[in-house]
CSV table of C-alpha atoms and ligand atoms in Angstrom, one decimal:
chain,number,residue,atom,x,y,z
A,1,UNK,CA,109.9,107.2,112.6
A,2,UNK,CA,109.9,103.7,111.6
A,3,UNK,CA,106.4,102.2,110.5
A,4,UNK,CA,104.7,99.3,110.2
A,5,UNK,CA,103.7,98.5,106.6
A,6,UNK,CA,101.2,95.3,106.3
A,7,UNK,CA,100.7,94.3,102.8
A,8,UNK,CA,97.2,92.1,101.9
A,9,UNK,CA,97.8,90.7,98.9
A,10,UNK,CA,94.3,89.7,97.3
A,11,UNK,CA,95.6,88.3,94.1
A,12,UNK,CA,96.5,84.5,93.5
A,13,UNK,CA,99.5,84.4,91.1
A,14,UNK,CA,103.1,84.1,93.0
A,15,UNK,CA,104.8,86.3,90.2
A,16,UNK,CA,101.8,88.1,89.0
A,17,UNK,CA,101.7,91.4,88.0
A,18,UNK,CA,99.9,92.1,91.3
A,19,UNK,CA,102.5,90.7,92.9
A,20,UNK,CA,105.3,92.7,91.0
A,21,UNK,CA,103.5,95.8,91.8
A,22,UNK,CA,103.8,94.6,95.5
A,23,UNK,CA,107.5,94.4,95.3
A,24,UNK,CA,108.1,97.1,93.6
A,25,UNK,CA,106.2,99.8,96.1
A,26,UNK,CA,108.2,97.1,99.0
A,27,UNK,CA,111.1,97.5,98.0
A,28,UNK,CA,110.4,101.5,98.5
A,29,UNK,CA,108.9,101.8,101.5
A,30,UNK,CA,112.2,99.5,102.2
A,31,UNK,CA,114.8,101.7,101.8
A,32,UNK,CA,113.0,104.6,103.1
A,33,UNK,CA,113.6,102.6,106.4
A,34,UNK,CA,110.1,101.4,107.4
A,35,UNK,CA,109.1,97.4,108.1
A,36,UNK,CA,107.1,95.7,105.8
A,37,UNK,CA,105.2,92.1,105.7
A,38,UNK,CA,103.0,90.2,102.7
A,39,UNK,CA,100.4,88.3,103.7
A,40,UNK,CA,99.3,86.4,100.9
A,41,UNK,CA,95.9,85.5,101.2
A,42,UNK,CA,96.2,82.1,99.6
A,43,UNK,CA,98.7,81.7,101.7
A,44,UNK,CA,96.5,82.5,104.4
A,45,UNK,CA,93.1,81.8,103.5
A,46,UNK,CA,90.8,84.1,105.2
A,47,UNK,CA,86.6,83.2,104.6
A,48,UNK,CA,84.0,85.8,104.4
A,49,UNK,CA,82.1,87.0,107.6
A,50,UNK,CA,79.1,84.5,108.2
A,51,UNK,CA,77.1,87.1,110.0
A,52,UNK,CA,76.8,85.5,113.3
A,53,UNK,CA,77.6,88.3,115.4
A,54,UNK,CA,79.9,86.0,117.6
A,55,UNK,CA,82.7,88.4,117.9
A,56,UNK,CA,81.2,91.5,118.9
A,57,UNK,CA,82.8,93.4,119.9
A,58,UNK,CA,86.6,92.7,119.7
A,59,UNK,CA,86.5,89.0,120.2
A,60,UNK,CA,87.6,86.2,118.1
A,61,UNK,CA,86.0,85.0,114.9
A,62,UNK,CA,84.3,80.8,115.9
A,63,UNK,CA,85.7,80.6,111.9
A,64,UNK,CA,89.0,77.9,112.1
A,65,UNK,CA,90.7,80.2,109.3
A,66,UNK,CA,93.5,82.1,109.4
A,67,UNK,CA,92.1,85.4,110.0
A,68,UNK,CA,92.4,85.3,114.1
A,69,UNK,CA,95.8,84.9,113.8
A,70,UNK,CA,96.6,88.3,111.8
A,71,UNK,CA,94.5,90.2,114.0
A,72,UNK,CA,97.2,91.0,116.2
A,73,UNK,CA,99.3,92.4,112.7
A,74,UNK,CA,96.6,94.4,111.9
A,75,UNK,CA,96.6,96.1,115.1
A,76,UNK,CA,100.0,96.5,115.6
A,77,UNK,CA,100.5,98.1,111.9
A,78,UNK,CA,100.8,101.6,111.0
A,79,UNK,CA,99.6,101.7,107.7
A,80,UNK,CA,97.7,98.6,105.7
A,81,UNK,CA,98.2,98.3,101.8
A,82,UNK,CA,95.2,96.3,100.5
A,83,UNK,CA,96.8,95.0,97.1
A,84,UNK,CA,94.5,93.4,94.8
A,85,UNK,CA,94.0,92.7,90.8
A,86,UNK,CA,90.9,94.1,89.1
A,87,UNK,CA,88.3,91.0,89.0
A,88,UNK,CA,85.3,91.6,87.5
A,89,UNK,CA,86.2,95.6,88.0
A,90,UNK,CA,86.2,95.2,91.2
A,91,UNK,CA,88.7,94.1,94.3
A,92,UNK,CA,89.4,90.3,94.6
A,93,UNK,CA,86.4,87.9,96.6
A,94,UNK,CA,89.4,87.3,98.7
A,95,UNK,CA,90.4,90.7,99.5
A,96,UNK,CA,86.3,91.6,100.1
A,97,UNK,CA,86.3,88.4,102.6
A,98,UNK,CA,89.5,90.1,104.4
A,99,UNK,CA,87.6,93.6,105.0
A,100,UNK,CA,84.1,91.6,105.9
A,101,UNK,CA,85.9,89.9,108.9
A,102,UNK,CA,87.1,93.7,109.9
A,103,UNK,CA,83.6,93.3,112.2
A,104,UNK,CA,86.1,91.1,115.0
A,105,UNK,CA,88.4,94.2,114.9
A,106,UNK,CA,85.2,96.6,115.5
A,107,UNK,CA,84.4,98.5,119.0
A,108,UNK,CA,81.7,99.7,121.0
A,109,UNK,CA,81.1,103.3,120.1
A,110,UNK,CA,78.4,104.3,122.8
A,111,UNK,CA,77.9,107.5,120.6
A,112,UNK,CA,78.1,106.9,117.1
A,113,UNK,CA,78.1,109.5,114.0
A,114,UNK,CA,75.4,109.3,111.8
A,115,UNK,CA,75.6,106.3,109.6
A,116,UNK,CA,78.1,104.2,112.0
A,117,UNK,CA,77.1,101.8,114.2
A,118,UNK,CA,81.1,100.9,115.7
A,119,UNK,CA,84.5,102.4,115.7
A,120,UNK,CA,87.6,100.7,114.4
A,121,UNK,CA,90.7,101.1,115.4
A,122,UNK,CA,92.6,104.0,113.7
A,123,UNK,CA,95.0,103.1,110.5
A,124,UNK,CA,96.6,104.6,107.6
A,125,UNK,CA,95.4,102.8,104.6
A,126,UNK,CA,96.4,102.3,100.8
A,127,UNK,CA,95.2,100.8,97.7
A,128,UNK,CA,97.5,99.0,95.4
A,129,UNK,CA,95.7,97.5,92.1
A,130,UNK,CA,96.2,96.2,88.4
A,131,UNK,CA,94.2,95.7,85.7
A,132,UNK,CA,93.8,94.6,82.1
A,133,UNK,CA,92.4,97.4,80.7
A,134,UNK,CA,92.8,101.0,81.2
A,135,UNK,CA,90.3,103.0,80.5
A,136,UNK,CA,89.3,106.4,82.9
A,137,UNK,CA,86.7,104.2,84.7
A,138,UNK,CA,89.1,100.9,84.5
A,139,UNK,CA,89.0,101.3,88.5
A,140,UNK,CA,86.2,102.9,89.4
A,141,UNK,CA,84.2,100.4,91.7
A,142,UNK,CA,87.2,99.9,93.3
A,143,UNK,CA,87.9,103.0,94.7
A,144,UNK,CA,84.2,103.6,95.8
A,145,UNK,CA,84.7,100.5,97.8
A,146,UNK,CA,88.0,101.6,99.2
A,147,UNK,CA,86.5,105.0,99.8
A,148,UNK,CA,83.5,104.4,101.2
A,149,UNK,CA,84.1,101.4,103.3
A,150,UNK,CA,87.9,101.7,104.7
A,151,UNK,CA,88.2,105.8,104.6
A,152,UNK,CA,84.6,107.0,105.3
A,153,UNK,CA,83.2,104.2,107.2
A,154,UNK,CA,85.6,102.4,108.9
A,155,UNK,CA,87.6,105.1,109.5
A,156,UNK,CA,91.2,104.5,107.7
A,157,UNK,CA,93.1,107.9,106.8
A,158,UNK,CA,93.7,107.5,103.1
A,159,UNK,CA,97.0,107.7,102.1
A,160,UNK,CA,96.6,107.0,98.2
A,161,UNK,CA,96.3,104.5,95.5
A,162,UNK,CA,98.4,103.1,92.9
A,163,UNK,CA,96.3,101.8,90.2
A,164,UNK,CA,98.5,100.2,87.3
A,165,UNK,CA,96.0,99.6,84.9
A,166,UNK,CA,97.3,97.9,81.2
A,167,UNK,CA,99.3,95.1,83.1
A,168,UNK,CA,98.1,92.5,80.6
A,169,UNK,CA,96.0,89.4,81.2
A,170,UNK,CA,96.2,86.3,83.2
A,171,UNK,CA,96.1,84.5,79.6
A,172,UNK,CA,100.1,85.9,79.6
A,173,UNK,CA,97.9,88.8,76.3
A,174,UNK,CA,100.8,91.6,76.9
A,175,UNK,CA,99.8,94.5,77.9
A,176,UNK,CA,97.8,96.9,75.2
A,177,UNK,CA,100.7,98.9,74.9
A,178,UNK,CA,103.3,96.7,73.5
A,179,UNK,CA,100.8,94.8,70.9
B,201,LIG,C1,88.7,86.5,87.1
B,201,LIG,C2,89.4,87.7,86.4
B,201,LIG,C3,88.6,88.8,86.2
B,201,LIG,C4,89.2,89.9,85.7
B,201,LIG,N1,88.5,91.1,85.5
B,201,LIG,C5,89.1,92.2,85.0
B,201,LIG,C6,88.3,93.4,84.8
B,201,LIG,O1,87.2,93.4,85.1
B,201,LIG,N2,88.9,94.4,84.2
B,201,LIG,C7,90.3,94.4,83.8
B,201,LIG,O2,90.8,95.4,83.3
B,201,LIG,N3,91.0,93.3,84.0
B,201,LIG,C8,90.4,92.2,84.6
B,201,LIG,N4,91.2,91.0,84.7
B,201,LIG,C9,92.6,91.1,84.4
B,201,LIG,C10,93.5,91.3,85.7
B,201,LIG,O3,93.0,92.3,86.5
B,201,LIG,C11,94.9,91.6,85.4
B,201,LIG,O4,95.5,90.7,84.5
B,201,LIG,C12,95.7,91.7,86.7
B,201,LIG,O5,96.9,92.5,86.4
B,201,LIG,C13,96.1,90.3,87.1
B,201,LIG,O6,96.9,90.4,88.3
B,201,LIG,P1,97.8,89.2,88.8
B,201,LIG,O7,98.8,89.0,87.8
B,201,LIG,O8,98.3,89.7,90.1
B,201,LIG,O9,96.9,88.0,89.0
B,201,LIG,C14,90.6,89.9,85.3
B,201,LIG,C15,91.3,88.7,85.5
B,201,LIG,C16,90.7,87.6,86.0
B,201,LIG,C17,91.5,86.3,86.2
């Protein structure tokens, strides 16, 4: 079956190694036959949530940003890649202000588990990521984010992470590896 593949790119260079990893796992999912789109979120710039509780539940963000207008690609997608760089050892502001405004996409659950407050609508998820370094904890906030906020409270069924770590800096410092 043909799926859906939406790609958030979190990172800001065109040709960066983010970017690269992006094509690369596109260009894949490609010629196994399934649809894929990039949204670039400089592209697209997408604000954080403000917290006004305006679109609950399932209405539109009041924000005059892009993010109403990739609501419907959201839910039309079978499986989201949230692609990001390492910043800080963590995912991109930009990618965090993406999930935030996942609150417009959240519905009434008029019996929730314990620890929810909503449901969201159901979605395989990934997690693409590079990094300078690459140590065994390089990544490590990252996926506790991913984990805890897309898989185990929002709901997304994990279907795994690609984290390239030893890309080289932004600085154009190759990577460890061929210094
Ligand atoms: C603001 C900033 C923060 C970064 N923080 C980290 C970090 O915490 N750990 C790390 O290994 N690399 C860090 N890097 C390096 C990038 O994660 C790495 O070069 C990444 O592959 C860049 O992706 P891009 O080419 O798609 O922009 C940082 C780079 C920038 C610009």
């Amino acid at each position: 079956m043909v799926k859906k593949i939406l790609i958030v790119q979190g990172g800001g260079r065109a040709r960066g190694n983010t970017a690269q990893l992006i094509d690369a796992f596109s260009k894949g999912v490609c010629d196994a036959g399934h649809h894929v789109e990039v949204i670039s979120l400089i592209q697209n710039e997408v604000k954080g949530c403000l917290g006004c509780n305006a679109c609950r539940y399932e209405k539109l963000c009041i924000q005059k940003d892009c993010f109403n207008d990739l609501v419907s690609k959201i839910k039309e997608a079978d499986l989201i890649v949230l692609a990001s760089p390492l910043y800080f050892w963590t995912i991109s502001s930009r990618l965090k202000a993406f999930i935030e405004r996942f609150y417009c996409i959240a519905q009434v659950d008029p019996c929730p588990p314990l620890g929810h407050y909503e449901k969201y609508p159901i979605k395989d998820c990934a997690l693409l990521m590079t990094s300078a370094d690459h140590y065994f904890w390089t990544f490590e906030q990252a996926v506790s984010y991913y984990q805890f906020t897309l898989i185990n409270y929002i709901g997304f069924r994990d279907k795994g992470m690609l984290l390239a770590g030893d890309c080289g800096d932004t600085n154009g410092t190759p990577p460890k590896k061929n210094r």
